[in-house]
Every structure is written in C-alpha cells, then in structure tokens.
mmCIF file of C-alpha atoms in Angstrom:
data_model
loop_
_atom_site.group_PDB
_atom_site.id
_atom_site.type_symbol
_atom_site.label_atom_id
_atom_site.label_comp_id
_atom_site.label_asym_id
_atom_site.label_seq_id
_atom_site.Cartn_x
_atom_site.Cartn_y
_atom_site.Cartn_z
ATOM 1 C CA HIS C 1 15.240 -24.365 25.676
ATOM 2 C CA GLY C 2 13.358 -21.054 25.377
ATOM 3 C CA ARG C 3 16.444 -18.883 25.704
ATOM 4 C CA ASN C 4 16.813 -17.697 22.116
ATOM 5 C CA ARG C 5 13.220 -16.618 21.622
ATOM 6 C CA ARG C 6 12.663 -12.871 21.947
ATOM 7 C CA VAL C 7 9.341 -12.361 23.684
ATOM 8 C CA THR C 8 7.330 -9.253 22.935
ATOM 9 C CA LYS C 9 4.562 -8.044 25.173
ATOM 10 C CA ASP C 10 1.770 -9.472 23.000
ATOM 11 C CA MET C 11 3.498 -12.245 21.145
ATOM 12 C CA GLY C 12 1.505 -13.711 18.301
ATOM 13 C CA GLN C 13 -1.650 -11.734 19.030
ATOM 14 C CA LYS C 14 -1.375 -8.863 16.613
ATOM 15 C CA VAL C 15 -4.383 -8.153 14.439
ATOM 16 C CA ASN C 16 -3.882 -6.545 11.049
ATOM 17 C CA PRO C 17 -5.203 -2.983 11.532
ATOM 18 C CA THR C 18 -6.801 -2.824 8.087
ATOM 19 C CA SER C 19 -8.674 -6.115 8.312
ATOM 20 C CA PHE C 20 -9.739 -5.240 11.839
ATOM 21 C CA ARG C 21 -11.505 -2.117 10.564
ATOM 22 C CA THR C 22 -12.762 -3.456 7.225
ATOM 23 C CA GLY C 23 -16.501 -3.100 6.967
ATOM 24 C CA VAL C 24 -16.688 -0.797 9.987
ATOM 25 C CA MET C 25 -14.497 2.253 9.332
ATOM 26 C CA VAL C 26 -12.820 1.157 6.105
ATOM 27 C CA GLY C 27 -14.521 -0.201 2.984
ATOM 28 C CA TRP C 28 -13.552 -3.363 1.133
ATOM 29 C CA LYS C 29 -10.633 -3.099 -1.280
ATOM 30 C CA SER C 30 -12.249 -5.432 -3.815
ATOM 31 C CA ARG C 31 -15.937 -5.002 -4.546
ATOM 32 C CA TRP C 32 -17.389 -7.851 -6.546
ATOM 33 C CA TYR C 33 -19.252 -11.081 -6.129
ATOM 34 C CA ALA C 34 -18.307 -14.427 -7.649
ATOM 35 C CA SER C 35 -19.419 -18.018 -7.507
ATOM 36 C CA LYS C 36 -17.262 -20.518 -5.624
ATOM 37 C CA LYS C 37 -15.774 -21.760 -8.894
ATOM 38 C CA GLU C 38 -14.528 -18.371 -10.051
ATOM 39 C CA PHE C 39 -13.726 -16.780 -6.704
ATOM 40 C CA SER C 40 -10.153 -18.023 -6.264
ATOM 41 C CA GLU C 41 -9.007 -17.115 -9.770
ATOM 42 C CA LEU C 42 -10.594 -13.652 -9.574
ATOM 43 C CA LEU C 43 -8.944 -13.062 -6.196
ATOM 44 C CA LEU C 44 -5.555 -14.030 -7.658
ATOM 45 C CA GLU C 45 -6.269 -11.751 -10.611
ATOM 46 C CA ASP C 46 -6.901 -8.867 -8.189
ATOM 47 C CA GLN C 47 -3.637 -9.621 -6.433
ATOM 48 C CA LYS C 48 -1.791 -9.719 -9.767
ATOM 49 C CA ILE C 49 -3.212 -6.313 -10.750
ATOM 50 C CA ARG C 50 -2.259 -4.761 -7.401
ATOM 51 C CA LYS C 51 1.251 -6.216 -7.455
ATOM 52 C CA PHE C 52 1.831 -5.061 -11.037
ATOM 53 C CA ILE C 53 0.724 -1.485 -10.301
ATOM 54 C CA LYS C 54 2.685 -1.322 -7.016
ATOM 55 C CA THR C 55 5.942 -2.459 -8.635
ATOM 56 C CA LYS C 56 5.540 -0.318 -11.766
ATOM 57 C CA TYR C 57 4.698 2.854 -9.838
ATOM 58 C CA LYS C 58 6.779 2.451 -6.708
ATOM 59 C CA PHE C 59 7.336 6.197 -6.353
ATOM 60 C CA ALA C 60 3.832 7.416 -7.230
ATOM 61 C CA GLY C 61 2.691 7.021 -3.604
ATOM 62 C CA ILE C 62 -0.253 4.637 -3.956
ATOM 63 C CA PRO C 63 -1.823 3.803 -0.571
ATOM 64 C CA LYS C 64 -4.717 1.791 -1.979
ATOM 65 C CA ILE C 65 -6.110 0.261 -5.142
ATOM 66 C CA GLU C 66 -9.801 -0.608 -5.292
ATOM 67 C CA ILE C 67 -11.138 -3.124 -7.782
ATOM 68 C CA GLU C 68 -14.756 -3.480 -8.892
ATOM 69 C CA ARG C 69 -16.033 -5.979 -11.425
ATOM 70 C CA THR C 70 -19.061 -5.976 -13.683
ATOM 71 C CA ARG C 71 -19.849 -8.822 -16.039
ATOM 72 C CA ASP C 72 -17.641 -7.596 -18.862
ATOM 73 C CA GLU C 73 -15.106 -5.201 -17.356
ATOM 74 C CA VAL C 74 -12.786 -4.588 -14.412
ATOM 75 C CA LYS C 75 -12.842 -1.122 -12.845
ATOM 76 C CA VAL C 76 -9.547 -0.247 -11.146
ATOM 77 C CA SER C 77 -9.557 2.850 -8.913
ATOM 78 C CA MET C 78 -6.097 4.032 -7.945
ATOM 79 C CA PHE C 79 -5.618 6.484 -5.107
ATOM 80 C CA THR C 80 -2.337 8.306 -5.473
ATOM 81 C CA ALA C 81 -0.381 11.178 -3.948
ATOM 82 C CA ARG C 82 1.236 11.978 -7.311
ATOM 83 C CA PRO C 83 -1.342 11.566 -10.088
ATOM 84 C CA GLY C 84 0.968 13.241 -12.624
ATOM 85 C CA VAL C 85 3.387 10.315 -12.495
ATOM 86 C CA ILE C 86 0.656 7.860 -13.456
ATOM 87 C CA ILE C 87 -1.226 9.993 -15.973
ATOM 88 C CA GLY C 88 1.857 11.121 -17.906
ATOM 89 C CA ARG C 89 1.860 13.631 -20.763
ATOM 90 C CA LYS C 90 -1.565 13.869 -22.416
ATOM 91 C CA GLY C 91 -2.655 10.726 -20.588
ATOM 92 C CA GLN C 92 -0.300 8.479 -22.560
ATOM 93 C CA GLU C 93 0.937 6.668 -19.475
ATOM 94 C CA VAL C 94 -2.615 5.741 -18.417
ATOM 95 C CA GLU C 95 -3.343 4.286 -21.853
ATOM 96 C CA ARG C 96 -0.128 2.272 -21.701
ATOM 97 C CA LEU C 97 -1.002 0.993 -18.215
ATOM 98 C CA GLN C 98 -4.501 0.087 -19.409
ATOM 99 C CA ALA C 99 -3.071 -1.887 -22.339
ATOM 100 C CA GLU C 100 -0.534 -3.667 -20.091
ATOM 101 C CA LEU C 101 -3.207 -4.633 -17.551
ATOM 102 C CA GLN C 102 -5.496 -5.905 -20.310
ATOM 103 C CA ASP C 103 -2.663 -8.114 -21.582
ATOM 104 C CA LEU C 104 -2.008 -9.323 -18.026
ATOM 105 C CA VAL C 105 -5.624 -10.114 -17.180
ATOM 106 C CA GLY C 106 -7.297 -10.643 -20.546
ATOM 107 C CA ARG C 107 -10.400 -8.559 -19.718
ATOM 108 C CA ARG C 108 -11.449 -5.014 -20.488
ATOM 109 C CA ILE C 109 -9.996 -2.660 -17.901
ATOM 110 C CA ASN C 110 -11.285 0.739 -16.891
ATOM 111 C CA ILE C 111 -8.805 2.853 -14.906
ATOM 112 C CA LYS C 112 -9.854 5.663 -12.600
ATOM 113 C CA ILE C 113 -7.262 7.805 -10.860
ATOM 114 C CA GLU C 114 -8.068 9.754 -7.714
ATOM 115 C CA GLU C 115 -5.742 12.119 -5.925
ATOM 116 C CA VAL C 116 -5.108 11.604 -2.223
ATOM 117 C CA GLY C 117 -5.653 14.819 -0.312
ATOM 118 C CA ARG C 118 -3.078 15.292 2.476
ATOM 119 C CA PRO C 119 -0.727 12.354 1.805
ATOM 120 C CA GLU C 120 1.165 13.063 5.083
ATOM 121 C CA ILE C 121 -1.738 11.494 6.981
ATOM 122 C CA GLN C 122 -1.823 8.208 5.035
ATOM 123 C CA ALA C 123 0.041 5.619 7.126
ATOM 124 C CA GLN C 124 1.104 3.626 4.070
ATOM 125 C CA LEU C 125 2.637 6.695 2.428
ATOM 126 C CA VAL C 126 4.405 7.824 5.607
ATOM 127 C CA ALA C 127 5.914 4.344 5.956
ATOM 128 C CA GLU C 128 7.019 4.284 2.301
ATOM 129 C CA ASP C 129 8.621 7.714 2.713
ATOM 130 C CA ILE C 130 10.559 6.543 5.794
ATOM 131 C CA ALA C 131 11.688 3.419 3.926
ATOM 132 C CA GLU C 132 12.846 5.549 0.988
ATOM 133 C CA GLN C 133 14.861 7.819 3.308
ATOM 134 C CA LEU C 134 16.486 4.834 5.031
ATOM 135 C CA ALA C 135 17.368 3.315 1.664
ATOM 136 C CA LYS C 136 19.230 6.561 0.941
ATOM 137 C CA ARG C 137 21.204 5.994 4.145
ATOM 138 C CA ALA C 138 19.605 8.839 6.126
ATOM 139 C CA SER C 139 19.882 8.842 9.929
ATOM 140 C CA PHE C 140 16.945 6.819 11.227
ATOM 141 C CA ARG C 141 16.313 8.978 14.297
ATOM 142 C CA ARG C 142 16.180 12.174 12.273
ATOM 143 C CA THR C 143 13.936 10.502 9.686
ATOM 144 C CA MET C 144 11.540 9.268 12.365
ATOM 145 C CA LYS C 145 11.382 12.677 14.048
ATOM 146 C CA ARG C 146 10.829 14.457 10.748
ATOM 147 C CA SER C 147 8.004 12.177 9.639
ATOM 148 C CA ILE C 148 6.303 12.446 13.032
ATOM 149 C CA GLU C 149 6.492 16.246 12.887
ATOM 150 C CA GLN C 150 5.156 16.365 9.325
ATOM 151 C CA THR C 151 2.240 14.104 10.149
ATOM 152 C CA MET C 152 1.307 16.025 13.278
ATOM 153 C CA ASP C 153 1.566 19.354 11.420
ATOM 154 C CA ALA C 154 -0.769 17.968 8.769
ATOM 155 C CA GLY C 155 -3.410 17.617 11.473
ATOM 156 C CA ALA C 156 -3.250 13.971 12.565
ATOM 157 C CA LYS C 157 -4.446 13.169 16.082
ATOM 158 C CA GLY C 158 -1.456 10.965 16.764
ATOM 159 C CA ILE C 159 1.257 8.833 15.210
ATOM 160 C CA LYS C 160 3.434 5.932 16.317
ATOM 161 C CA VAL C 161 6.444 4.794 14.349
ATOM 162 C CA GLN C 162 8.340 1.569 14.896
ATOM 163 C CA LEU C 163 11.482 0.646 13.004
ATOM 164 C CA SER C 164 13.218 -2.655 13.391
ATOM 165 C CA GLY C 165 16.205 -4.379 11.879
ATOM 166 C CA ARG C 166 19.886 -3.509 11.761
ATOM 167 C CA LEU C 167 19.568 0.179 12.526
ATOM 168 C CA ALA C 168 22.486 2.524 11.846
ATOM 169 C CA GLY C 169 24.379 -0.389 10.291
ATOM 170 C CA SER C 170 24.873 -2.168 13.613
ATOM 171 C CA GLU C 171 25.490 -5.906 13.661
ATOM 172 C CA MET C 172 22.682 -6.451 16.111
ATOM 173 C CA ALA C 173 19.088 -5.997 14.957
ATOM 174 C CA ARG C 174 16.919 -3.995 17.287
ATOM 175 C CA CYS C 175 13.634 -2.179 17.531
ATOM 176 C CA GLU C 176 13.113 1.593 17.889
ATOM 177 C CA LYS C 177 9.778 3.178 18.737
ATOM 178 C CA ALA C 178 8.696 6.812 18.651
ATOM 179 C CA GLY C 179 5.395 8.625 18.786
#
C-alpha cells in the first residue's frame, strides 16, 4: 500500500528558509501593528498589494516588497534589480502604479523604490532567471551550470540548485540537483 509514494530523505520536515530566519538574520516583510479585528483584513491587503506588484512587474526582478503602515498611509518599499522598468520615463510609471494601488486598497500609498545591489546573489532572482530560461526552452543543465557560475563569480559563499518536474521534455518527472 505504500508503493506509489516517493520518499525523500526528510519527508514532510522542510522548514521555509525565510520564516526560519525571520527576526534573526532577516527582518519582517510587513511592519505594522493592528488590533485583532483589523489584523486579518490588513494582512490580506498586504498580500493583495504584493500579488498585484509581482504580476504587473514580472520581469523587473523584485525579490522582496516591504510594507509599513501608519495611521493614514501605507508605505510600500520595493527592492528591485531593474528600477528603470518600474520608474518609467520621468517617473510616470510610478505615479500610475501608485494610483492603481490606491484604487485597489482605498488608502493613501507611498511608494519607495530601492535598487538591489548584486542581483546575482539574491536567491529569488536567480530562481526567476532559471525559470525564465527554462520557459524559453533552454537546456536545463546548461542553465543550471551558468547560474551557479554567475552566482559564485558574484562572490557568494555557496549555491545549491534543485530543479524538478518533466525535465528536457521527458514523460517522467524527476529531480536534478547541482551545487
């Protein structure tokens, strides 16, 4: 009866690396305090903002979005590898984004854009780059090797990459590790 289940070494015991480090090495992604009544709706609002920005600027390379709240406004800090994509000509794109977010949330929104120095070291951005390459039908082994080399050249101490799914168009899904 347990024949079809693929057992990994540490099945069901994986901790999310970000939440594991939150408060120790990594700060909170949302910085605000709310009463029990408001908490759930504000949390959903945060999620809505993040989702909206992520889908609108898929190719701007955004590893994290921080949200702070004061009584009357929401401060959204976006960290991005390509600030030009978000800012646009003469800052028009930022104003448009601000207006769209205000319509979405119904509060005053203050947007701050910060550039990510050395995007090759950000795990989220490396993963997005690999995904983009695979979507363009690039060879997965070459893509993995290239991203590992780039990251190590950028001065990272180490990198592990794991791809899984139907690699190279094979019928059988499998897992490939490198690093």
